Amino acid sequence: MSIEIRSPADGSVVGVVSDQQPNEVTEAVERLREHQTSWENIGFAERARWLRRYRDWLLDNEDQLARILQSETGKPWAEATIEVPYAADVINYYSKHGQRFLTEETPRAHGPMTLTKRQRAVHRPYPVAGVITPWNFPVALSLMDAIPALLAGAAVVVKPSEFTPLAISTALAGWAEIGAPPVLTCLTGAGATGAALVDAVDYVQFTGSTRTGTAIATRAAERLIPCGLELGGKDPMLVLSDADLDRAANAAVWGGICNSGQMCTSVERIYVEAPVYEDFVNRVVARVRELRQGTDGPVGAAGAGFRYDVGALANQAQAEIVRRHVDEAIQAGAKALVGGKPAGTGTFFEPTVLVDVDHTMACMREETFGPTLPIMKVANADEAVRLANDTPYGLSATVFTRDTEHGERIARRLEAGAVNVNDVFTNLFALPLPMAGWKQSGMGARNGGAHGIRKYCRTQAIVSSRVAPRSEPMWYPYRPLRGNLVRRLTRFVMARDLRRRLGLR
Ligand code: NAD
């Protein structure tokens, strides 16, 4: 069985992949298991060497990967070319710091029971990690999780979205092309393939919708395997009256429209303090009007690259959600100051600014994942914080104010895993910090320095006796004299005052 992959820009077939069945998934995972032990045993330095060679292969093949990515996602060239460099950055970061993050710990004895023991905490990988990803950043999202897992010593299976498997499967074929050990593979298919993977691996890292994430967490719990979930969002932007409005407007437009708004951390709703509301809205509308929408290609080819700012939506179902959110808002009294409807062929939707919106509308409550900017006027920062937190999601948020200290105080009142002050998305590039959705936006975190690689490990405790008498005082046989002596000694050491140390009443 196979799946046809279509360009969302014009509906043409751009590739075919096989729809891999549960038995193929199980067999692929078993094959990986056979090679994982030697991958773990070659040590971090050797694994990092393979990853660096793979980085070079990715960069050498960047244009080809971006072209394929464009064909299946409808992204403009400018956005199709950011995924490989992002993956290269993750390789650079974790291959440089990973060894330190995985160094075994040798804590000192904390009490008499372990005085003569050597204690070690050793980070050993889950043998096979499954990475299941969505269609919005097919290469970056798959590799940013696969890379630390591989460096930890795990074998990795990537299951990309059935809408966008072409660029990532080509990218993963590069691993074999450089002659690396066979511990990284790609399985294509839809939800059933992903479900079979959850049934076969030892750890699941999932990026996608809250609905699918919940199903995966439920199945992982039944199997008693851990999972990390990066899910949906409804990220707010707060614009306070002392904000640099030019920068805030530019950030809002890029943050909300970039990748046609199909970013988990997209600016999905904006709250602006009343004194600057009109000025801010005018600036946003002016910038949105300037955006160019269409399909370009690589630099130098027909339709030279960097000609368009906004591409298509990734598929028809997504285009339908965006249309519904905009139509329902307008029917309920909202106004589209610019945009507001599908554009041209395929799944293009005009970049849209909505005002007169409120929290009864889907566009302010549900994840839109489209090129829309609903903007709401608020009386003050307190109202902005209250509305920003009025959501089941908690992925990230943005605050604009010239008073950075105030912005950071506001950040601490927001229920979100990351807050950017006077910026959008920068936390995604801060690899030493965790990227973690709160509430319905996720479970666990990716990145975050040591956490981002240790999460692919089970920590093993190894305790060795440095002295080895024939027997130990606590072992058999129990005798009154020795038993009482042990009891008095332990009490003497554990108690923190003289009366209890001496066992006095
Ligand atoms: P989706 O949940 O429909 O699919 C994601 C992946 O899960 C696909 O590969 C799909 O085949 C697979 N899948 C579906 N059912 C499955 C099952 N029962 N078991 C295992 N795998 C299964 O999501 P989508 O529509 O592809 O992506 C859009 C969503 O992704 C949005 O909600 C967006 O917010 C979210 N997202 C989150 C982040 C983040 O880091 N938080 C990043 C990007 C996208």
Coordinates of C-alpha atoms and ligand atoms in Angstrom, one line a residue:
M1 CA 0.0 0.0 0.0
S2 CA 1.2 3.5 -0.7
I3 CA 0.3 7.1 0.0
E4 CA 0.4 9.9 -2.6
I5 CA 1.9 13.1 -1.5
R6 CA 0.4 16.3 -3.0
S7 CA 1.6 19.8 -3.3
P8 CA -0.8 22.0 -1.2
A9 CA 0.0 24.9 -3.6
D10 CA -1.6 23.3 -6.6
G11 CA -2.7 19.8 -5.7
S12 CA -0.2 18.0 -8.0
V13 CA 1.3 14.7 -6.9
V14 CA 4.9 15.3 -5.9
G15 CA 5.8 11.9 -4.5
V16 CA 4.6 8.5 -3.3
V17 CA 5.7 6.7 -0.1
S18 CA 4.7 3.3 1.3
D19 CA 2.1 3.1 4.0
Q20 CA 4.0 0.8 6.4
Q21 CA 2.0 -1.8 8.2
P22 CA 2.3 -2.7 11.9
N23 CA 4.4 -5.9 11.2
E24 CA 6.9 -3.8 9.1
V25 CA 7.2 -1.4 12.1
T26 CA 7.9 -4.2 14.5
E27 CA 10.5 -5.7 12.2
A28 CA 12.2 -2.4 11.6
V29 CA 12.4 -1.7 15.4
E30 CA 13.8 -5.2 16.0
R31 CA 16.5 -4.6 13.3
L32 CA 17.5 -1.4 15.1
R33 CA 17.7 -3.2 18.4
E34 CA 20.4 -5.5 17.0
H35 CA 22.7 -2.6 16.2
Q36 CA 21.9 -0.4 19.2
T37 CA 24.2 -2.0 21.7
S38 CA 27.3 -1.5 19.5
W39 CA 26.2 2.1 18.9
E40 CA 26.0 2.7 22.6
N41 CA 29.3 1.0 23.2
I42 CA 31.3 3.0 20.7
G43 CA 31.1 5.9 23.1
F44 CA 30.0 9.5 22.9
A45 CA 33.1 10.8 21.0
E46 CA 32.6 8.4 18.1
R47 CA 28.8 9.0 18.0
A48 CA 29.5 12.7 17.9
R49 CA 31.9 12.2 15.0
W50 CA 29.1 10.5 13.0
L51 CA 26.7 13.3 13.8
R52 CA 29.2 15.9 12.7
R53 CA 29.7 14.1 9.4
Y54 CA 25.9 13.9 9.0
R55 CA 25.6 17.6 9.7
D56 CA 28.0 18.2 6.8
W57 CA 26.0 15.9 4.5
L58 CA 22.8 17.8 5.5
L59 CA 24.4 21.2 4.7
D60 CA 25.8 19.9 1.4
N61 CA 22.3 18.7 0.4
E62 CA 20.4 21.6 1.8
D63 CA 19.1 23.0 -1.5
Q64 CA 17.8 19.6 -2.6
L65 CA 16.1 19.0 0.8
A66 CA 14.6 22.5 0.7
R67 CA 13.2 21.9 -2.8
I68 CA 11.5 18.7 -1.7
L69 CA 10.2 20.3 1.4
Q70 CA 8.8 23.2 -0.6
S71 CA 7.0 20.7 -3.0
E72 CA 5.2 19.0 -0.1
T73 CA 4.5 21.9 2.2
G74 CA 3.9 24.9 0.0
K75 CA 6.4 27.0 2.0
P76 CA 8.1 30.0 0.4
W77 CA 11.8 29.4 -0.3
A78 CA 12.9 31.6 2.7
E79 CA 11.1 29.3 5.1
A80 CA 12.0 26.0 3.3
T81 CA 15.7 26.9 3.9
I82 CA 15.7 27.3 7.6
E83 CA 15.1 23.7 8.7
V84 CA 18.5 22.2 7.8
P85 CA 20.5 25.0 9.5
Y86 CA 18.4 24.5 12.6
A87 CA 19.2 20.8 12.7
A88 CA 22.9 21.7 12.2
D89 CA 22.8 24.0 15.2
V90 CA 21.3 21.2 17.3
I91 CA 24.1 18.8 16.2
N92 CA 26.7 21.4 17.0
Y93 CA 25.3 22.1 20.5
Y94 CA 24.7 18.5 21.6
S95 CA 27.9 17.1 20.1
K96 CA 29.8 19.8 21.9
H97 CA 28.2 19.6 25.3
G98 CA 26.6 16.1 25.3
Q99 CA 29.6 14.3 26.7
R100 CA 29.5 16.5 29.8
F101 CA 25.7 16.2 30.1
L102 CA 26.1 12.4 30.1
T103 CA 29.1 12.1 32.4
E104 CA 28.4 9.6 35.1
E105 CA 28.0 11.0 38.6
T106 CA 29.9 9.7 41.6
P107 CA 28.2 11.1 44.7
R108 CA 29.8 10.9 48.1
A109 CA 28.3 8.7 50.8
H110 CA 25.6 10.5 52.7
G111 CA 25.5 8.2 55.7
P112 CA 27.2 5.2 57.4
M113 CA 25.4 2.5 55.3
T114 CA 27.4 3.5 52.2
L115 CA 30.6 4.8 53.7
T116 CA 32.6 1.9 52.2
K117 CA 30.8 1.8 48.9
R118 CA 31.5 3.4 45.5
Q119 CA 28.3 5.0 44.1
R120 CA 27.7 5.8 40.5
A121 CA 24.8 7.2 38.6
V122 CA 25.2 6.1 34.9
H123 CA 23.1 7.5 32.1
R124 CA 22.3 4.7 29.7
P125 CA 20.0 5.1 26.7
Y126 CA 16.6 3.7 26.1
P127 CA 17.4 1.2 23.4
V128 CA 15.0 2.5 20.7
A129 CA 13.4 5.9 20.6
G130 CA 10.4 6.6 18.4
V131 CA 10.1 10.2 17.1
I132 CA 6.6 11.0 15.7
T133 CA 6.2 14.4 14.0
P134 CA 3.7 16.7 12.3
W135 CA 3.7 18.4 8.9
N136 CA 4.6 22.0 9.7
F137 CA 8.4 21.6 10.1
P138 CA 9.0 18.0 8.9
V139 CA 12.8 18.1 8.9
A140 CA 13.6 20.3 11.8
L141 CA 11.1 18.8 14.2
S142 CA 12.2 15.2 13.4
L143 CA 15.9 15.9 13.6
M144 CA 15.9 18.1 16.7
D145 CA 14.7 15.1 18.7
A146 CA 16.5 12.4 16.8
I147 CA 19.9 14.1 17.3
P148 CA 20.1 14.1 21.1
A149 CA 18.6 10.6 21.2
L150 CA 21.3 9.3 18.8
L151 CA 24.0 11.1 20.8
A152 CA 22.7 9.5 24.0
G153 CA 23.3 6.1 22.4
A154 CA 19.7 5.2 21.4
A155 CA 18.7 3.9 18.0
V156 CA 15.9 6.1 16.5
V157 CA 12.9 5.6 14.3
V158 CA 11.3 8.7 12.8
K159 CA 7.7 8.5 11.7
P160 CA 6.9 11.8 9.9
S161 CA 3.4 13.1 9.0
E162 CA 1.7 11.3 6.1
F163 CA 1.3 14.7 4.5
T164 CA 5.1 15.6 4.5
P165 CA 7.3 12.5 4.5
L166 CA 9.4 13.3 1.4
A167 CA 12.1 15.7 2.6
I168 CA 12.7 14.0 6.0
S169 CA 12.9 10.5 4.4
T170 CA 15.5 11.9 2.0
A171 CA 17.3 13.6 4.9
L172 CA 17.4 10.3 6.9
A173 CA 18.7 8.4 3.8
G174 CA 21.7 10.6 4.1
W175 CA 22.6 8.8 7.3
A176 CA 23.2 5.6 5.4
E177 CA 24.8 7.5 2.6
I178 CA 27.7 8.6 4.9
G179 CA 28.1 5.0 6.0
A180 CA 26.9 5.5 9.6
P181 CA 25.9 2.5 11.7
P182 CA 22.3 1.4 10.9
V183 CA 20.7 3.0 14.0
L184 CA 18.5 5.6 12.4
T185 CA 15.6 4.9 10.1
C186 CA 12.4 6.4 8.7
L187 CA 9.0 4.7 8.6
T188 CA 6.3 6.2 6.5
G189 CA 2.5 5.9 7.0
A190 CA -0.4 7.5 8.8
G191 CA -1.8 7.2 12.3
A192 CA -1.8 3.4 12.4
T193 CA 1.9 3.3 11.6
G194 CA 2.5 5.8 14.4
A195 CA 0.4 3.7 16.8
A196 CA 2.4 0.6 15.9
L197 CA 5.6 2.5 16.6
V198 CA 4.3 3.4 20.1
D199 CA 3.7 -0.3 20.6
A200 CA 7.3 -1.2 19.6
V201 CA 9.7 1.3 21.0
D202 CA 11.1 2.1 24.5
Y203 CA 10.6 5.9 24.5
V204 CA 8.3 8.1 22.4
Q205 CA 8.9 11.7 21.6
F206 CA 5.8 13.1 19.9
T207 CA 5.1 16.5 18.3
G208 CA 1.6 17.1 17.1
S209 CA -2.0 17.8 18.1
T210 CA -3.2 17.6 21.7
R211 CA -5.7 15.0 20.6
T212 CA -3.1 12.6 19.2
G213 CA -0.7 13.3 22.1
T214 CA -3.4 12.3 24.6
A215 CA -3.9 9.0 22.7
I216 CA -0.1 8.3 22.6
A217 CA 0.3 9.1 26.4
T218 CA -2.6 6.7 27.2
R219 CA -1.0 3.9 25.2
A220 CA 2.5 4.7 26.6
A221 CA 1.0 4.5 30.1
E222 CA -0.5 1.0 29.3
R223 CA 2.9 -0.1 28.1
L224 CA 4.7 1.6 31.0
I225 CA 7.1 3.4 28.7
P226 CA 7.9 7.1 29.0
C227 CA 6.9 9.7 26.5
G228 CA 7.5 13.4 25.8
L229 CA 4.8 15.4 24.2
E230 CA 5.0 18.8 22.4
L231 CA 1.5 19.7 21.5
G232 CA -0.7 22.5 20.3
G233 CA -0.8 26.1 21.5
K234 CA -2.8 29.4 21.5
D235 CA 0.1 31.7 22.2
P236 CA -0.8 35.2 23.3
M237 CA 1.1 38.4 22.6
L238 CA 0.8 41.3 25.2
V239 CA 1.5 44.8 24.0
L240 CA 1.8 47.3 26.8
S241 CA 1.4 51.0 26.3
D242 CA 5.2 51.7 26.7
A243 CA 6.1 49.2 24.0
D244 CA 8.3 50.0 20.9
L245 CA 5.3 49.8 18.6
D246 CA 7.3 49.4 15.4
R247 CA 9.2 46.4 16.7
A248 CA 6.0 45.0 18.3
A249 CA 4.1 45.3 15.1
N250 CA 6.9 43.7 13.1
A251 CA 7.1 40.9 15.6
A252 CA 3.4 40.4 15.6
V253 CA 3.2 40.1 11.8
W254 CA 6.2 37.7 11.5
G255 CA 5.2 35.8 14.7
G256 CA 1.7 35.3 13.5
I257 CA 2.0 34.8 9.8
C258 CA 5.4 33.0 9.4
N259 CA 5.0 29.5 8.0
S260 CA 1.4 30.6 7.2
G261 CA 0.8 30.7 10.9
Q262 CA 1.4 26.9 11.1
M263 CA 3.8 27.1 14.0
C264 CA 3.1 25.6 17.4
T265 CA 4.4 28.9 18.9
S266 CA 2.7 31.2 16.4
V267 CA 1.3 34.4 17.8
E268 CA -2.4 33.4 17.8
R269 CA -4.0 36.3 19.6
I270 CA -2.9 39.8 20.7
Y271 CA -3.9 41.9 23.6
V272 CA -3.1 45.6 23.4
E273 CA -3.4 48.3 26.1
A274 CA -6.0 50.8 25.1
P275 CA -3.8 53.9 24.8
V276 CA -1.7 52.4 22.0
Y277 CA -4.4 50.0 20.5
E278 CA -5.2 52.1 17.4
D279 CA -1.6 53.0 16.6
F280 CA -0.5 49.3 16.9
V281 CA -3.4 48.0 14.8
N282 CA -2.6 50.5 12.0
R283 CA 1.0 49.5 11.9
V284 CA 0.1 45.8 11.8
V285 CA -2.4 46.3 9.0
A286 CA 0.1 48.3 7.0
R287 CA 2.7 45.6 7.3
V288 CA 0.3 42.8 6.5
R289 CA -0.8 44.6 3.3
E290 CA 2.8 44.5 2.2
L291 CA 3.2 40.7 2.4
R292 CA 3.6 38.9 -0.8
Q293 CA 1.9 35.5 -1.1
G294 CA 2.7 32.8 -3.6
T295 CA 5.1 30.0 -4.6
D296 CA 8.6 30.8 -5.4
G297 CA 11.6 28.5 -6.0
P298 CA 15.3 28.3 -5.3
V299 CA 17.5 31.3 -6.1
G300 CA 18.5 31.3 -9.7
A301 CA 15.7 29.0 -10.8
A302 CA 12.5 30.1 -12.5
G303 CA 10.5 32.0 -9.9
A304 CA 13.7 32.9 -8.1
G305 CA 13.7 32.3 -4.3
F306 CA 12.9 34.9 -1.7
R307 CA 10.2 36.4 -3.9
Y308 CA 7.3 35.6 -1.5
D309 CA 6.7 36.0 2.2
V310 CA 3.7 33.7 2.7
G311 CA 3.0 30.3 1.2
A312 CA 0.1 27.9 1.2
L313 CA -1.5 26.1 4.2
A314 CA -0.2 22.5 4.5
N315 CA -3.4 20.7 3.6
Q316 CA -7.1 21.2 2.9
A317 CA -8.3 20.2 6.4
Q318 CA -6.1 23.0 7.8
A319 CA -7.4 25.5 5.3
E320 CA -10.9 24.6 6.4
I321 CA -10.1 25.2 10.1
V322 CA -8.7 28.7 9.3
R323 CA -11.7 29.6 7.1
R324 CA -14.1 28.5 9.8
H325 CA -12.4 30.5 12.5
V326 CA -12.4 33.7 10.4
D327 CA -16.0 33.2 9.1
E328 CA -17.4 32.5 12.5
A329 CA -15.7 35.5 14.0
I330 CA -17.0 37.8 11.3
Q331 CA -20.5 36.4 11.7
A332 CA -20.3 37.1 15.4
G333 CA -19.3 40.8 14.8
A334 CA -15.5 40.8 14.2
K335 CA -14.0 42.8 11.3
A336 CA -11.3 41.7 9.0
L337 CA -9.2 44.9 8.4
V338 CA -7.1 43.0 5.8
G339 CA -7.5 39.6 4.3
G340 CA -10.3 37.3 5.5
K341 CA -10.7 34.7 2.8
P342 CA -9.0 31.9 0.8
A343 CA -6.7 33.2 -2.0
G344 CA -6.0 31.8 -5.4
T345 CA -5.7 28.0 -6.0
G346 CA -4.6 25.3 -3.6
T347 CA -4.8 26.0 0.1
F348 CA -3.7 29.7 0.1
F349 CA -5.4 31.8 2.7
E350 CA -4.9 35.6 2.8
P351 CA -2.9 37.0 5.7
T352 CA -5.7 38.3 7.9
V353 CA -6.1 40.9 10.7
L354 CA -9.2 40.6 12.8
V355 CA -10.5 43.2 15.3
D356 CA -13.5 43.4 17.5
V357 CA -12.9 39.9 18.6
D358 CA -13.6 38.4 22.1
H359 CA -13.2 35.1 24.0
T360 CA -16.5 33.7 22.8
M361 CA -14.9 33.2 19.4
A362 CA -13.1 30.1 18.2
C363 CA -10.3 32.4 16.8
M364 CA -9.5 33.4 20.3
R365 CA -9.9 30.1 22.0
E366 CA -9.0 27.2 19.6
E367 CA -5.7 26.7 17.9
T368 CA -6.1 28.3 14.4
F369 CA -2.7 27.4 12.9
G370 CA -3.2 29.8 10.1
P371 CA -2.1 33.3 8.9
T372 CA -4.5 35.2 11.2
L373 CA -3.9 38.0 13.8
P374 CA -6.9 38.6 16.0
I375 CA -6.3 41.7 18.1
M376 CA -8.2 42.7 21.2
K377 CA -8.1 46.0 23.2
V378 CA -7.6 45.7 26.9
A379 CA -7.8 48.2 29.8
N380 CA -4.5 47.4 31.4
A381 CA -1.7 44.8 31.8
D382 CA -3.8 42.9 34.5
E383 CA -6.6 42.3 32.0
A384 CA -4.1 41.3 29.4
V385 CA -2.6 38.7 31.8
R386 CA -6.0 37.4 32.8
L387 CA -7.1 36.9 29.2
A388 CA -3.7 35.5 28.1
N389 CA -4.1 32.8 30.8
D390 CA -7.7 32.1 29.9
T391 CA -6.9 29.1 27.7
P392 CA -6.4 25.3 28.2
Y393 CA -3.0 25.8 26.4
G394 CA 0.3 27.0 27.7
L395 CA 3.0 26.7 25.1
S396 CA 4.6 30.1 25.0
A397 CA 3.8 33.8 25.1
T398 CA 5.3 37.2 24.1
V399 CA 5.4 40.5 26.0
F400 CA 6.3 43.9 24.6
T401 CA 7.3 46.7 26.9
R402 CA 10.2 49.1 27.0
D403 CA 10.6 48.2 30.7
T404 CA 12.2 44.8 30.4
E405 CA 12.1 44.2 34.2
H406 CA 8.4 44.8 34.1
G407 CA 8.1 42.4 31.1
E408 CA 9.9 39.7 33.1
R409 CA 7.6 40.3 36.0
I410 CA 4.6 39.9 33.7
A411 CA 6.3 36.7 32.3
R412 CA 6.2 35.2 35.7
R413 CA 2.4 35.6 35.9
L414 CA 1.8 33.9 32.6
E415 CA 0.9 30.2 32.5
A416 CA 3.2 29.3 29.6
G417 CA 6.3 27.1 29.3
A418 CA 8.3 30.0 27.6
V419 CA 7.9 33.7 27.4
N420 CA 9.8 36.0 25.1
V421 CA 10.1 39.6 26.1
N422 CA 10.4 42.1 23.2
D423 CA 10.9 39.2 20.9
V424 CA 9.1 36.2 19.2
F425 CA 10.3 32.6 19.0
T426 CA 13.8 33.3 20.3
N427 CA 13.4 30.7 23.0
L428 CA 13.3 28.1 20.2
F429 CA 17.0 28.8 19.5
A430 CA 18.0 28.9 23.1
L431 CA 19.0 25.2 23.2
P432 CA 20.3 25.4 26.9
L433 CA 16.7 26.2 27.9
P434 CA 13.8 23.8 28.0
M435 CA 11.0 24.0 25.4
A436 CA 8.1 22.7 27.3
G437 CA 4.4 23.1 26.8
W438 CA 2.4 23.6 30.0
K439 CA -1.3 22.6 30.6
Q440 CA -2.7 21.0 27.4
S441 CA 0.4 22.0 25.4
G442 CA 2.6 19.1 26.4
M443 CA 4.4 16.9 28.9
G444 CA 8.1 17.0 29.5
A445 CA 10.4 19.2 27.5
R446 CA 12.8 19.1 24.6
N447 CA 16.2 20.9 24.6
G448 CA 17.1 22.4 27.9
G449 CA 20.8 21.6 28.0
A450 CA 21.4 18.3 29.9
H451 CA 17.7 17.5 30.1
G452 CA 17.4 17.4 26.3
I453 CA 19.8 14.5 26.1
R454 CA 19.3 12.8 29.4
K455 CA 15.7 12.3 28.8
Y456 CA 16.6 9.6 26.3
C457 CA 18.5 7.8 29.1
R458 CA 17.6 5.6 32.0
T459 CA 19.7 6.5 35.0
Q460 CA 21.3 3.4 36.4
A461 CA 22.6 3.2 40.0
I462 CA 25.8 1.1 40.4
V463 CA 27.0 0.5 43.9
S464 CA 30.2 -1.4 44.5
S465 CA 31.7 -2.5 47.8
R466 CA 35.2 -1.2 48.3
V467 CA 35.8 -3.5 51.2
A468 CA 34.4 -7.0 51.2
P469 CA 34.3 -8.8 54.6
R470 CA 32.8 -12.3 54.8
S471 CA 29.5 -10.9 56.1
E472 CA 27.9 -7.5 56.9
P473 CA 26.5 -6.5 60.4
M474 CA 23.0 -6.3 59.0
W475 CA 23.1 -9.7 57.3
Y476 CA 22.0 -13.1 58.7
P477 CA 22.0 -14.4 61.3
Y478 CA 20.1 -11.9 63.6
R479 CA 21.5 -12.1 67.1
P480 CA 20.6 -10.0 70.2
L481 CA 24.1 -8.6 70.9
R482 CA 24.9 -7.6 67.3
G483 CA 21.3 -6.5 66.6
N484 CA 21.3 -4.1 69.6
L485 CA 24.8 -2.8 68.7
V486 CA 23.7 -2.0 65.1
R487 CA 20.5 -0.4 66.4
R488 CA 22.4 1.9 68.8
L489 CA 24.9 2.8 66.2
T490 CA 22.4 3.7 63.6
R491 CA 20.4 5.7 66.1
F492 CA 23.6 7.5 67.2
V493 CA 24.3 8.5 63.6
M494 CA 20.8 9.3 62.4
A495 CA 19.6 11.4 65.3
R496 CA 20.4 15.1 65.4
D497 CA 20.3 15.8 69.1
L498 CA 22.2 14.3 72.0
R499 CA 19.2 12.8 73.9
R500 CA 18.0 10.8 70.9
R501 CA 21.6 9.9 69.9
L502 CA 22.1 8.3 73.3
G503 CA 18.6 6.7 73.2
L504 CA 17.5 8.5 76.5
R505 CA 13.8 8.9 77.2
Ligands
NAD1 P1 -1.4 15.1 14.4 O1 -1.5 14.9 15.8 O2 -2.6 14.9 13.6 O3 -0.3 14.2 13.7 C1 1.1 14.2 14.2 C2 1.7 12.8 13.9 O4 1.1 11.8 14.7 C3 1.6 12.4 12.5 O5 2.8 11.8 12.1 C4 0.5 11.3 12.5 O6 0.6 10.4 11.5 C5 0.8 10.7 13.9 N1 -0.4 10.0 14.5 C6 -1.7 10.2 14.3 N2 -2.4 9.4 15.1 C7 -1.6 8.7 15.8 C8 -1.7 7.7 16.8 N3 -2.9 7.2 17.2 N4 -0.6 7.1 17.3 C9 0.7 7.5 16.9 N5 0.8 8.5 16.0 C10 -0.2 9.1 15.4 O7 -0.8 16.6 14.2 P2 -0.6 17.4 12.9 O8 -2.0 17.9 12.4 O9 0.3 16.7 11.9 O10 0.2 18.7 13.4 C11 -0.3 19.9 13.8 C12 -0.3 20.0 15.3 O11 1.1 19.9 15.8 C13 -0.8 21.3 15.9 O12 -1.6 21.1 17.0 C14 0.5 22.0 16.4 O13 0.3 22.9 17.4 C15 1.3 20.8 16.8 N6 2.7 21.1 16.9 C16 3.3 21.3 18.1 C17 4.7 21.6 18.3 C18 5.3 21.8 19.6 O14 6.6 21.7 19.7 N7 4.6 22.0 20.7 C19 5.4 21.9 17.1 C20 4.8 21.7 15.9 C21 3.4 21.4 15.8

